[in-house]
Coordinates of C-alpha atoms in Angstrom, one line a residue:
X1 CA 66.5 89.7 115.0
X2 CA 65.1 92.3 117.3
X3 CA 62.3 94.6 116.2
X4 CA 59.5 96.7 117.8
X5 CA 57.4 98.5 115.3
X6 CA 54.1 100.4 115.7
X7 CA 51.6 100.1 112.9
X8 CA 50.8 103.3 111.1
X9 CA 47.4 103.4 112.8
X10 CA 49.2 103.0 116.1
X11 CA 46.9 100.3 117.2
X12 CA 49.1 97.2 116.7
X13 CA 52.7 96.4 117.8
X14 CA 54.9 94.1 115.9
X15 CA 57.8 92.4 117.6
X16 CA 60.0 89.3 117.6
X17 CA 60.1 86.5 120.2
X18 CA 61.7 83.1 120.7
X19 CA 59.4 80.2 120.0
X20 CA 58.5 78.2 123.1
X21 CA 59.6 74.7 123.5
X22 CA 57.8 72.0 125.5
X23 CA 59.0 71.6 129.0
X24 CA 60.5 68.3 130.1
X25 CA 57.9 66.0 131.7
X26 CA 58.8 64.8 135.1
X27 CA 59.1 61.0 135.4
X28 CA 55.9 59.3 136.5
X29 CA 55.6 56.3 138.9
X30 CA 53.7 54.3 136.3
X31 CA 56.3 54.5 133.6
X32 CA 57.3 51.0 132.7
X33 CA 60.2 49.7 130.5
X34 CA 59.2 48.7 127.0
X35 CA 56.3 51.3 126.7
X36 CA 55.7 52.6 123.2
X37 CA 57.2 56.1 122.6
X38 CA 55.4 58.6 120.4
X39 CA 56.4 59.0 116.8
X40 CA 59.5 61.2 116.1
X41 CA 58.7 64.9 116.3
X42 CA 59.7 67.7 114.0
X43 CA 63.0 69.6 114.6
X44 CA 61.1 72.6 115.9
X45 CA 58.4 72.3 118.6
X46 CA 55.1 74.1 118.2
X47 CA 54.1 77.0 120.5
X48 CA 51.8 75.7 123.2
X49 CA 52.7 72.0 122.7
X50 CA 52.4 69.7 125.7
X51 CA 55.3 68.6 127.8
X52 CA 57.9 66.7 126.0
X53 CA 57.9 62.9 126.6
X54 CA 60.5 61.1 128.6
X55 CA 63.6 60.4 126.5
X56 CA 63.4 63.6 124.4
X57 CA 64.3 66.2 126.9
X58 CA 67.9 66.0 125.8
X59 CA 67.4 66.5 122.1
X60 CA 69.9 69.0 120.7
X61 CA 68.5 72.3 119.6
X62 CA 70.7 74.6 117.4
X63 CA 71.1 78.3 118.2
X64 CA 72.6 81.2 116.3
X65 CA 76.0 81.1 118.0
X66 CA 78.1 83.7 119.7
X67 CA 76.0 86.4 121.6
X68 CA 72.9 84.6 120.3
X69 CA 73.0 81.4 122.2
X70 CA 69.4 81.9 123.5
X71 CA 68.1 82.5 119.9
X72 CA 67.1 79.5 117.9
X73 CA 63.6 79.8 116.4
X74 CA 62.4 83.4 116.3
X75 CA 58.7 84.1 115.5
X76 CA 56.9 87.4 114.6
X77 CA 54.2 88.5 117.0
X78 CA 51.5 91.1 116.8
X79 CA 49.9 92.7 119.8
X80 CA 46.5 94.4 119.0
X81 CA 45.7 97.0 121.6
X82 CA 42.1 97.4 120.5
X83 CA 41.2 93.7 121.2
X84 CA 43.3 93.3 123.1
X85 CA 44.8 90.2 121.3
X86 CA 48.2 88.6 120.8
X87 CA 49.0 86.8 117.6
X88 CA 51.9 84.7 116.4
X89 CA 52.3 85.1 112.7
X90 CA 52.3 82.1 110.5
X91 CA 53.0 81.9 106.8
X92 CA 56.8 82.4 107.3
X93 CA 58.5 79.6 105.4
X94 CA 59.9 76.8 107.6
X95 CA 63.4 77.2 106.4
X96 CA 63.6 80.8 107.5
X97 CA 64.2 82.5 110.8
X98 CA 62.5 85.9 110.7
X99 CA 63.5 89.2 112.3
X100 CA 64.0 93.0 111.8
X101 CA 60.3 93.3 110.8
X102 CA 58.3 96.4 110.0
X103 CA 54.8 97.2 108.7
X104 CA 54.0 97.6 105.0
X105 CA 52.7 101.1 104.0
X106 CA 49.0 100.1 104.3
X107 CA 49.4 98.0 107.5
X108 CA 48.1 95.1 105.5
X109 CA 51.4 93.2 105.5
X110 CA 54.7 92.8 107.2
X111 CA 58.2 93.2 105.8
X112 CA 60.9 91.2 107.4
X113 CA 64.4 89.7 107.0
X114 CA 64.5 85.9 106.8
X115 CA 67.7 84.0 107.4
X116 CA 68.1 80.5 105.9
X117 CA 68.8 78.0 108.7
X118 CA 69.0 74.8 106.7
X119 CA 70.8 72.5 106.8
X120 CA 72.2 74.0 110.0
X121 CA 72.8 77.5 111.5
X122 CA 76.1 79.3 111.3
X123 CA 77.1 82.1 113.7
X124 CA 75.3 85.3 112.8
X125 CA 76.9 87.9 115.1
X126 CA 79.3 90.2 113.2
X127 CA 78.7 88.2 110.0
X128 CA 77.2 90.0 107.1
X129 CA 77.7 87.1 104.7
X130 CA 74.8 84.8 105.8
X131 CA 72.1 84.0 103.2
X132 CA 69.0 86.0 103.9
X133 CA 66.3 87.9 102.0
X134 CA 63.8 90.7 102.4
X135 CA 60.2 89.2 102.5
X136 CA 56.7 90.6 102.4
X137 CA 54.0 88.7 104.2
X138 CA 50.5 89.6 103.2
X139 CA 48.1 89.8 106.1
X140 CA 45.1 91.4 104.3
X141 CA 43.6 88.1 103.2
X142 CA 43.3 86.5 106.6
X143 CA 44.4 85.5 110.1
X144 CA 48.0 85.8 111.1
X145 CA 48.2 82.4 112.7
X146 CA 47.5 81.3 116.3
X147 CA 45.8 84.1 118.2
X148 CA 44.6 84.8 121.7
X149 CA 42.0 87.4 122.4
X150 CA 41.6 89.2 125.7
X151 CA 45.1 88.3 126.9
X152 CA 44.8 84.5 126.5
X153 CA 41.3 83.7 125.4
X154 CA 40.9 82.1 121.9
X155 CA 40.0 84.6 119.3
X156 CA 41.3 86.4 116.2
X157 CA 40.7 89.8 114.6
X158 CA 41.2 88.3 111.2
X159 CA 39.3 85.2 109.8
X160 CA 41.0 83.3 107.0
X161 CA 43.6 80.8 106.0
X162 CA 46.7 81.1 108.2
X163 CA 49.0 80.1 105.4
X164 CA 49.5 83.5 103.8
X165 CA 51.5 84.4 100.7
X166 CA 55.2 85.4 101.2
X167 CA 56.9 87.5 98.6
X168 CA 60.7 87.8 98.1
X169 CA 61.7 91.5 97.5
X170 CA 65.5 91.1 97.4
X171 CA 67.8 88.9 95.4
X172 CA 67.4 85.1 95.5
X173 CA 70.9 84.5 96.9
X174 CA 72.1 87.5 98.9
X175 CA 72.8 88.6 102.4
X176 CA 70.6 91.5 103.5
X177 CA 69.6 93.4 106.6
X178 CA 68.1 96.7 107.9
X179 CA 65.0 97.2 105.7
X180 CA 63.8 100.9 106.1
X181 CA 60.6 102.2 104.6
X182 CA 60.6 105.8 103.3
X183 CA 58.2 108.3 105.0
X184 CA 55.9 108.4 101.9
X185 CA 55.8 104.6 101.8
X186 CA 57.1 104.5 98.2
X187 CA 60.6 103.2 98.7
X188 CA 62.3 100.4 100.7
X189 CA 66.0 100.8 101.6
X190 CA 68.2 98.0 102.8
X191 CA 71.8 96.8 102.9
X192 CA 73.0 93.9 100.8
X193 CA 76.2 91.9 100.6
X194 CA 77.5 88.6 99.1
X195 CA 76.9 85.2 100.6
X196 CA 80.0 83.4 101.8
X197 CA 83.5 84.8 101.6
X198 CA 84.7 87.3 104.2
X199 CA 82.4 87.5 107.2
X200 CA 82.4 91.4 106.9
X201 CA 82.6 93.1 103.6
X202 CA 81.8 96.2 101.5
X203 CA 78.0 96.4 101.2
X204 CA 75.5 97.8 98.6
X205 CA 72.7 100.1 99.6
X206 CA 69.7 98.8 97.7
X207 CA 66.4 100.5 97.1
X208 CA 63.1 98.9 96.0
X209 CA 60.1 100.7 94.6
X210 CA 57.2 99.6 96.7
X211 CA 54.6 100.0 93.9
X212 CA 56.5 98.2 91.1
X213 CA 58.8 96.0 93.3
X214 CA 61.6 97.1 90.9
X215 CA 65.0 96.8 92.6
X216 CA 67.8 99.4 92.2
X217 CA 71.2 100.2 93.7
X218 CA 71.5 103.5 95.6
X219 CA 75.2 103.0 96.4
X220 CA 77.3 100.2 94.8
X221 CA 80.3 98.6 96.7
X222 CA 83.7 100.2 96.3
X223 CA 86.2 97.7 94.9
X224 CA 89.4 99.8 95.1
X225 CA 90.4 102.4 97.6
X226 CA 89.5 105.8 96.2
X227 CA 91.5 109.0 96.7
X228 CA 91.6 110.0 100.3
X229 CA 88.8 112.6 99.9
X230 CA 86.5 110.2 98.1
X231 CA 83.9 107.7 99.3
X232 CA 85.4 104.3 100.1
X233 CA 82.2 102.2 100.3
X234 CA 79.7 101.1 103.0
X235 CA 80.8 99.0 105.9
X236 CA 78.1 99.7 108.6
X237 CA 76.6 96.7 110.4
X238 CA 73.1 98.2 110.3
X239 CA 71.2 101.3 109.1
X240 CA 69.8 103.7 111.8
X241 CA 66.2 102.9 112.6
X242 CA 65.2 106.3 111.2
X243 CA 67.5 107.3 108.3
X244 CA 65.2 108.8 105.7
X245 CA 64.9 112.5 105.0
X246 CA 61.5 114.0 104.9
X247 CA 61.5 114.3 101.1
X248 CA 61.8 110.4 100.9
X249 CA 64.6 110.8 98.4
X250 CA 67.6 110.9 100.7
X251 CA 69.0 108.8 103.5
X252 CA 71.8 109.4 106.1
X253 CA 74.0 106.8 107.7
X254 CA 77.4 106.4 109.3
X255 CA 80.2 104.2 107.9
X256 CA 83.9 103.7 108.4
X257 CA 86.0 105.5 106.0
X258 CA 89.6 104.4 106.4
X259 CA 90.5 105.2 110.1
X260 CA 87.4 107.4 110.7
X261 CA 83.6 106.9 110.8
X262 CA 81.7 109.6 109.0
X263 CA 78.1 110.5 108.3
X264 CA 77.1 110.2 104.6
X265 CA 74.1 111.0 102.6
X266 CA 74.9 108.6 99.8
X267 CA 78.3 109.6 98.4
X268 CA 78.2 113.0 100.1
X269 CA 79.9 113.5 103.5
X270 CA 77.9 115.4 106.2
X271 CA 80.8 115.7 108.7
X272 CA 83.5 117.3 106.6
X273 CA 86.7 118.8 108.1
X274 CA 85.8 117.7 111.6
X275 CA 88.5 117.1 114.2
X276 CA 86.3 114.3 115.6
X277 CA 87.1 110.8 114.4
X278 CA 83.8 109.1 114.8
X279 CA 80.3 110.2 114.0
X280 CA 77.2 108.1 114.7
X281 CA 73.6 108.9 113.7
X282 CA 71.1 108.3 116.4
X283 CA 67.9 109.3 114.5
X284 CA 66.6 111.5 111.7
X285 CA 63.1 112.9 112.1
X286 CA 61.4 115.7 110.2
X287 CA 64.9 116.5 108.8
X288 CA 66.4 117.0 112.3
X289 CA 69.6 115.0 112.6
X290 CA 70.6 113.8 116.1
X291 CA 74.1 112.3 116.3
X292 CA 77.1 111.8 118.6
X293 CA 80.7 112.6 117.8
X294 CA 83.8 111.5 119.6
X295 CA 87.6 111.1 119.3
X296 CA 90.3 109.2 121.2
X297 CA 90.7 112.2 123.6
X298 CA 87.0 113.3 123.6
X299 CA 84.1 111.2 125.0
X300 CA 80.9 111.3 122.9
X301 CA 79.0 114.6 122.6
X302 CA 75.4 115.0 121.5
X303 CA 74.9 117.2 118.5
X304 CA 72.0 118.2 116.3
X305 CA 71.6 119.7 112.8
X306 CA 68.8 120.5 110.3
X307 CA 69.2 118.7 107.0
X308 CA 69.2 121.3 104.2
X309 CA 67.4 120.8 100.9
X310 CA 68.9 118.4 98.4
X311 CA 72.2 119.7 97.0
X312 CA 72.9 122.0 99.8
X313 CA 74.2 119.5 102.4
X314 CA 77.6 121.2 102.5
X315 CA 76.0 124.1 104.4
X316 CA 75.1 121.7 107.3
X317 CA 75.7 123.3 110.7
X318 CA 76.1 121.1 113.8
X319 CA 74.9 122.5 117.1
X320 CA 76.2 120.9 120.4
X321 CA 73.4 119.9 122.8
X322 CA 75.4 118.1 125.4
X323 CA 79.2 118.6 125.2
X324 CA 81.7 116.6 127.1
X325 CA 85.2 117.9 128.0
X326 CA 88.3 116.4 126.4
X327 CA 90.6 114.2 128.5
X328 CA 93.7 116.2 129.5
X329 CA 97.1 114.8 128.4
X330 CA 95.8 112.5 125.6
X331 CA 96.6 113.3 122.0
X332 CA 96.3 111.2 118.8
X333 CA 97.3 111.2 115.2
X334 CA 96.6 109.1 112.1
X335 CA 99.6 107.3 110.4
X336 CA 99.6 106.2 106.8
X337 CA 101.7 103.1 106.3
X338 CA 102.9 102.2 102.8
X339 CA 103.6 98.4 102.5
X340 CA 106.0 97.2 99.8
X341 CA 104.4 95.9 96.6
X342 CA 105.3 92.3 95.9
X343 CA 103.7 92.2 92.5
X344 CA 101.5 89.3 93.4
X345 CA 97.8 89.0 94.2
X346 CA 95.1 91.7 93.9
X347 CA 95.8 95.3 93.2
X348 CA 95.1 96.3 96.7
X349 CA 98.2 94.5 97.9
X350 CA 100.3 97.6 97.6
X351 CA 97.7 100.1 98.8
X352 CA 98.5 102.1 102.0
X353 CA 97.2 100.9 105.3
X354 CA 96.2 103.0 108.3
X355 CA 97.1 103.2 112.0
X356 CA 96.1 105.4 114.9
X357 CA 98.7 106.5 117.5
X358 CA 97.4 107.6 120.9
X359 CA 100.0 109.4 123.0
X360 CA 99.8 109.8 126.8
X361 CA 100.4 112.5 129.2
X362 CA 103.9 111.2 130.1
X363 CA 105.0 111.4 126.4
X364 CA 107.7 114.2 126.0
X365 CA 108.8 114.9 122.4
X366 CA 112.3 115.7 123.4
X367 CA 113.1 112.5 125.2
X368 CA 112.7 108.8 124.8
X369 CA 111.1 106.8 127.6
X370 CA 107.5 106.1 126.7
X371 CA 106.0 102.7 125.8
X372 CA 104.4 101.8 122.5
X373 CA 101.8 99.1 122.2
X374 CA 100.5 97.7 118.9
X375 CA 96.8 97.3 119.3
X376 CA 95.4 94.8 116.9
X377 CA 91.8 94.5 115.4
X378 CA 89.6 92.5 117.8
X379 CA 86.9 90.3 116.4
X380 CA 88.5 90.4 113.0
X381 CA 90.2 89.9 110.8
X382 CA 87.7 92.1 109.0
X383 CA 87.2 94.9 111.5
X384 CA 88.4 98.4 111.8
X385 CA 89.9 100.7 114.4
X386 CA 88.3 104.1 113.9
X387 CA 89.2 107.2 115.8
X388 CA 86.5 106.9 118.4
X389 CA 86.5 107.3 122.1
X390 CA 87.7 104.2 123.9
X391 CA 87.9 104.5 127.7
X392 CA 90.5 101.7 128.0
X393 CA 92.8 103.4 125.5
X394 CA 92.5 106.8 127.2
X395 CA 93.2 105.1 130.5
X396 CA 96.4 103.5 129.2
X397 CA 97.5 106.8 127.8
X398 CA 97.0 108.4 131.2
X399 CA 99.2 105.6 132.7
X400 CA 102.0 106.9 130.4
X401 CA 101.6 104.5 127.5
X402 CA 101.6 105.3 123.8
X403 CA 99.1 103.0 122.0
X404 CA 99.3 102.0 118.3
X405 CA 96.1 100.7 116.7
X406 CA 96.8 99.0 113.3
X407 CA 94.4 98.7 110.4
X408 CA 96.2 96.1 108.3
X409 CA 95.2 95.3 104.7
X410 CA 91.9 93.3 105.1
X411 CA 90.4 95.9 107.6
X412 CA 87.1 97.5 106.8
X413 CA 86.9 101.0 105.3
X414 CA 89.6 100.7 102.6
X415 CA 87.7 99.1 99.8
X416 CA 86.6 95.5 99.0
X417 CA 89.8 94.7 97.2
X418 CA 91.7 95.4 100.5
X419 CA 89.4 93.0 102.3
X420 CA 89.8 90.3 99.6
X421 CA 93.6 90.6 99.6
X422 CA 93.8 88.9 103.0
X423 CA 92.1 85.7 101.8
X424 CA 94.6 82.9 101.6
X425 CA 97.2 85.3 103.3
X426 CA 96.0 85.1 106.9
X427 CA 98.9 84.7 109.2
X428 CA 101.2 86.3 106.6
X429 CA 100.0 89.6 105.1
X430 CA 98.2 90.8 108.3
X431 CA 101.3 89.9 110.5
X432 CA 103.7 91.6 108.0
X433 CA 101.5 94.7 107.9
X434 CA 101.4 95.0 111.7
X435 CA 105.1 94.5 112.0
X436 CA 105.7 97.2 109.4
X437 CA 103.4 99.6 111.2
X438 CA 105.3 99.1 114.5
X439 CA 108.6 99.7 112.7
X440 CA 107.4 102.9 111.0
X441 CA 105.9 104.2 114.1
X442 CA 109.2 103.7 115.9
X443 CA 111.0 105.4 113.1
X444 CA 108.7 108.4 112.9
X445 CA 108.0 109.1 116.5
X446 CA 110.2 109.4 119.6
X447 CA 109.2 106.1 121.2
X448 CA 111.3 103.7 123.3
X449 CA 112.1 100.6 121.1
X450 CA 113.2 98.7 124.2
X451 CA 109.8 98.7 126.0
X452 CA 107.2 97.3 123.6
X453 CA 104.1 95.3 124.4
X454 CA 101.3 93.7 122.6
X455 CA 97.6 94.0 123.5
X456 CA 95.1 92.2 121.3
X457 CA 91.9 90.1 121.0
X458 CA 90.6 87.3 118.8
X459 CA 92.3 87.5 115.4
X460 CA 94.4 90.3 116.7
X461 CA 95.7 87.9 119.3
X462 CA 96.4 85.5 116.5
X463 CA 98.6 88.2 114.9
X464 CA 100.3 89.0 118.2
X465 CA 101.3 85.4 118.8
X466 CA 102.9 85.3 115.4
X467 CA 104.8 88.4 116.2
X468 CA 106.1 86.9 119.5
X469 CA 107.3 83.9 117.6
X470 CA 108.9 85.9 114.8
X471 CA 110.8 88.2 117.1
X472 CA 111.1 86.5 120.5
X473 CA 113.2 89.2 122.2
X474 CA 111.4 92.3 120.8
X475 CA 108.3 92.5 123.0
X476 CA 108.6 92.6 126.8
X477 CA 104.9 91.8 127.6
X478 CA 101.8 90.5 125.9
X479 CA 98.1 90.5 127.0
X480 CA 95.6 88.6 124.9
X481 CA 91.8 88.3 125.0
X482 CA 90.0 85.3 123.4
X483 CA 93.0 84.3 121.4
X484 CA 93.0 82.3 118.2
X485 CA 96.0 79.9 118.4
X486 CA 95.0 76.6 116.7
X487 CA 93.1 76.9 113.4
X488 CA 92.2 73.3 112.8
X489 CA 90.9 72.9 116.3
X490 CA 88.3 75.6 115.6
X491 CA 86.6 73.5 112.9
X492 CA 84.6 71.6 115.4
X493 CA 84.3 74.2 118.2
X494 CA 83.6 77.6 116.5
X495 CA 80.2 78.8 115.4
X496 CA 81.8 80.0 112.1
X497 CA 83.6 76.9 110.8
X498 CA 83.3 78.3 107.3
X499 CA 85.9 81.0 108.1
X500 CA 88.6 78.4 108.6
X501 CA 88.3 77.5 104.9
X502 CA 87.7 81.0 103.5
X503 CA 90.7 82.4 105.3
X504 CA 92.9 80.0 103.4
X505 CA 91.2 80.8 100.1
X506 CA 89.3 77.4 100.1
X507 CA 85.6 77.0 99.1
X508 CA 83.2 76.1 101.8
X509 CA 80.0 74.0 101.8
X510 CA 77.9 72.7 104.6
X511 CA 78.9 69.1 104.1
X512 CA 82.6 70.0 103.8
X513 CA 85.1 67.8 105.7
X514 CA 88.8 68.9 105.5
X515 CA 91.4 66.6 104.0
X516 CA 94.7 65.9 105.6
X517 CA 96.6 68.5 103.5
X518 CA 94.1 71.2 104.5
X519 CA 94.4 70.4 108.2
X520 CA 98.2 70.5 107.8
X521 CA 98.0 73.9 106.1
X522 CA 95.8 75.2 108.9
X523 CA 98.2 74.0 111.6
X524 CA 101.2 75.5 109.8
X525 CA 99.4 78.9 109.8
X526 CA 98.6 78.5 113.5
X527 CA 100.6 80.2 116.2
X528 CA 100.6 77.1 118.4
X529 CA 102.9 75.5 115.8
X530 CA 105.5 78.1 116.7
X531 CA 104.8 78.3 120.4
X532 CA 108.3 77.0 121.2
X533 CA 109.8 80.3 119.9
X534 CA 107.8 82.5 122.4
X535 CA 109.7 83.9 125.3
X536 CA 107.6 86.9 126.2
X537 CA 105.4 86.8 129.4
X538 CA 101.8 86.3 128.2
X539 CA 98.5 87.1 130.0
X540 CA 95.5 85.2 128.6
X541 CA 91.9 86.3 129.3
X542 CA 89.0 84.1 128.1
X543 CA 85.3 83.6 128.5
X544 CA 84.0 80.2 129.4
X545 CA 80.9 80.8 127.2
X546 CA 82.8 81.9 124.1
X547 CA 81.2 80.3 121.0
X548 CA 83.3 82.0 118.4
X549 CA 86.8 81.0 119.7
X550 CA 86.8 78.2 122.2
X551 CA 88.5 79.0 125.5
X552 CA 90.4 75.7 125.2
X553 CA 92.5 77.5 122.6
X554 CA 94.0 79.7 125.3
X555 CA 94.2 76.7 127.7
X556 CA 96.3 74.7 125.3
X557 CA 98.6 77.7 124.7
X558 CA 98.8 78.3 128.5
X559 CA 99.9 74.7 129.1
X560 CA 102.6 74.8 126.4
X561 CA 104.0 78.1 127.7
X562 CA 104.1 77.0 131.3
X563 CA 105.7 73.7 130.3
X564 CA 108.5 75.7 128.6
X565 CA 109.0 78.0 131.5
X566 CA 107.5 81.1 129.9
X567 CA 105.7 83.3 132.4
X568 CA 102.0 82.9 131.7
X569 CA 98.8 83.6 133.5
X570 CA 95.3 82.5 132.5
X571 CA 92.1 84.4 133.6
X572 CA 88.9 82.4 133.1
X573 CA 85.6 84.2 133.3
X574 CA 82.8 81.7 133.8
X575 CA 80.0 83.9 132.4
X576 CA 82.1 85.6 129.7
X577 CA 81.5 85.4 126.0
X578 CA 83.9 86.2 123.1
X579 CA 83.8 90.0 123.7
X580 CA 84.3 89.6 127.5
X581 CA 81.6 92.3 127.9
X582 CA 80.0 93.5 131.1
X583 CA 81.1 96.2 133.5
X584 CA 82.6 93.8 136.1
X585 CA 84.4 91.7 133.5
X586 CA 85.7 94.6 131.4
X587 CA 87.0 96.3 134.5
X588 CA 88.8 93.2 135.7
X589 CA 90.3 92.5 132.3
X590 CA 91.6 96.1 132.0
X591 CA 93.0 96.1 135.6
X592 CA 94.9 92.8 135.0
X593 CA 96.2 93.9 131.6
X594 CA 97.5 97.3 132.9
X595 CA 99.1 95.6 135.9
X596 CA 100.7 93.0 133.7
X597 CA 102.3 95.7 131.5
X598 CA 103.5 97.8 134.5
X599 CA 105.0 94.7 136.0
X600 CA 106.9 93.6 133.0
X601 CA 107.8 97.0 131.4
X602 CA 108.7 98.8 134.6
X603 CA 106.9 101.9 136.0

């Protein structure tokens, strides 16, 4: 939701804040049983309302799920520095949660993204499939709601009806984000995807003419994987805050393309032939590009370039501003894996998948004796491992491991058909692809097939558990973060219950309740159903505040493994979320995972 935007006159600041709730009223000595309680209040409390009455302090308030547990009812605010005055915008429809706001070209209105939150909120983090729209709120005709002049005194720089007209600029039923106004104020650019279905998908780059409000498509979604040198579609989570060229006719953004992330000016690559695997645009101002580039063996370096005139982008020359040295002893390569074509399902089923192999300093081509570790997509299944700098992977390489990161069919960057091919095949296609990538890596490279381990998170951990059950004696150690192990149990505990249906190819609706057959299908696809086959020592790392995958998933698995005599250890981080982020938490997770592997694989 976050935004912080100066008006063009630089006298007002637009930002988003969480709407205040009444504070619980302490019990009073004169409260008596049988007293009449006030009438039922609306779902959302008004800003500045008095203390909530006794009996209502425990009313449940929804939030937006994982990583957004303190976000429930966002409001748009304007700070006028000339007054000074602070205003809370009204006129936003009650069924919308506003955010990502910016000023209209004349400063007489506000453009914002509005997310539908009726009948209830679904998790928003890492989900580009939630219904939302681009709206324009006209401020020119009057006051923007409740205002305070002189830092708290009543007053308002505008005098009129607070219920102002709101105009929808995007499609009626779409999922949108990142509105960006061109420097000349004539065009509005934003990303658009479909509502429902995969939680991450191939997006469209939409452009609206501000004068006519006529919509258009700058870049359509890519359905099928194109030839390796061609554009494979847009998969970025957000547009850079400043992405327009000075001519107001071109934009620059970064997006995954197979196993790399590259800079593109729609359909034209701006980082061609680079040895770096990941490019990220920081800003574009007055045609000066500021970006970072990194690779598995190279921490991010700061680079700049001047954007040439239209049609001459291939002459772009990057100049390093702050270079970082490469990490000695770490090398990497991209592997193309060709899965067998079964003749069923979408055309993408037989398309190649990608993998990244990181090799450590202890790897000697002439001998066997290194470890290989399939690293599965965290936070997926629709995610991607691009060839970027990952400190934990470089550290594992320096410990002597080889690390394999698998982009199975369903990962981002390979076309929408590849993403869709995984629906109804979760627990089958993704597991088979990962297993095939391991086998081909062992066949192509001089790696030790007798010392293999699994390191994965979220849906990647789901795949890893399936692999442990399929081949109980193949892997000598396994470390999992926030694992998915019991699909039907997530229906009532996850902030994205819709994914449990979509992953099996079933339609979802807000009032949906699973039937017995659907619950049985979910359980059969769950690793917990095959937990009796697991023999490999398993380390489990979970955050107690995980809203995406309940930590009780790992607790249930831990108890089953311990009961069967399988070596298992559970790390429970009280303040951790799904990503187990934070310096102290990340360091402890890495230390324990590395020690677990060294313990069970041998030095």
